[in-house]
């Protein structure tokens, strides 16, 4: 079996500065604050979320919250990093053996993400808000984290791919690049449907997976029947002007 060479996993966790840290709190109290804050930010978003509501939910004083977590911005960034690290750890821990077929692997990973999405709707609602509705106040930090996550997961799509399955004469690296570019385009296509409420709508998630399967099958099996001379087998063409750019 021919394989593409492996790439580095990357990643790493940033440490907070000096002074009191959330980790200095008793675990039960820290978990109450984290759960309360995730719920508040998930339901109301960054701008409308209230630290008063968070402390009330968690049953702690506002002074304690600020002492260990800092300002609202500091709390939010801590939560995003905490939830992302927890999600990433679970994603890789529960990830099944990856299919050597790169197209099937894309769908396999999508199914795995679906399971995680539906198992913890509140947490995933928080993450979708964090990355789809990026508050201006924290945009640089969130954008940096997005890039880090991309580097950390880039190897998943290519490590161990069986390039001997590609049609004879196809450059394996170009084939994988094509799959990657198409996947980025599909992510952009589905972007508007990745709303915070998606985790609470399993029917919509299933519809999106069905559409993804259709697009992947087109990519896997091609658009045209292969015949002598090439071109569409029935001589059909798009109507005049359709499918053209400006």
C-alpha angles and dihedrals in degrees: 000000000000115000138188113242117266123255130212119275093221122183134114138179123256116227124227120242128257126300129054114346131198087246089064090067122090107270096243092052093045091050092050091053093046093048092046093047094047090051093048095047091043093053101038107021127232099292097049099036114113127214087206089060091046094053091046091052092047096043094233135118122264089236091058091049093053093042094058104024104029124212125353090266092052091048092050095049091047090052094048091051093044094049094043092051091048092047092047092049091051093043092058095037094054096035109124122226105293121245112245088221103090094210093050089045091059090055092043091055090047090054090049091052089049091057092050091045094055096041094061107025096167094052092046091047087056092049094047090052091047094054102029099041100036110186112230091232092064101026096115093051095045092046090051090050091050090054090048091052090050091054091045095054101032093099094057093078097047110029111106095000111161102230092181087079092068118098114274113270096027117125103239094213093051089048092054091045089053091051090048093049091047090049091052089051092050090050089054090047092054094039097098090052093053093093125159090254093057092095088061094050108070090169092060091046089053091049091052091049090051091052091047089053090053093050092047091051090053089051092046099046100028136232102267136050105242113241141148111294094015126236131100113328096227099042092244121154136189113265113269111288096007118127094014127124126240 
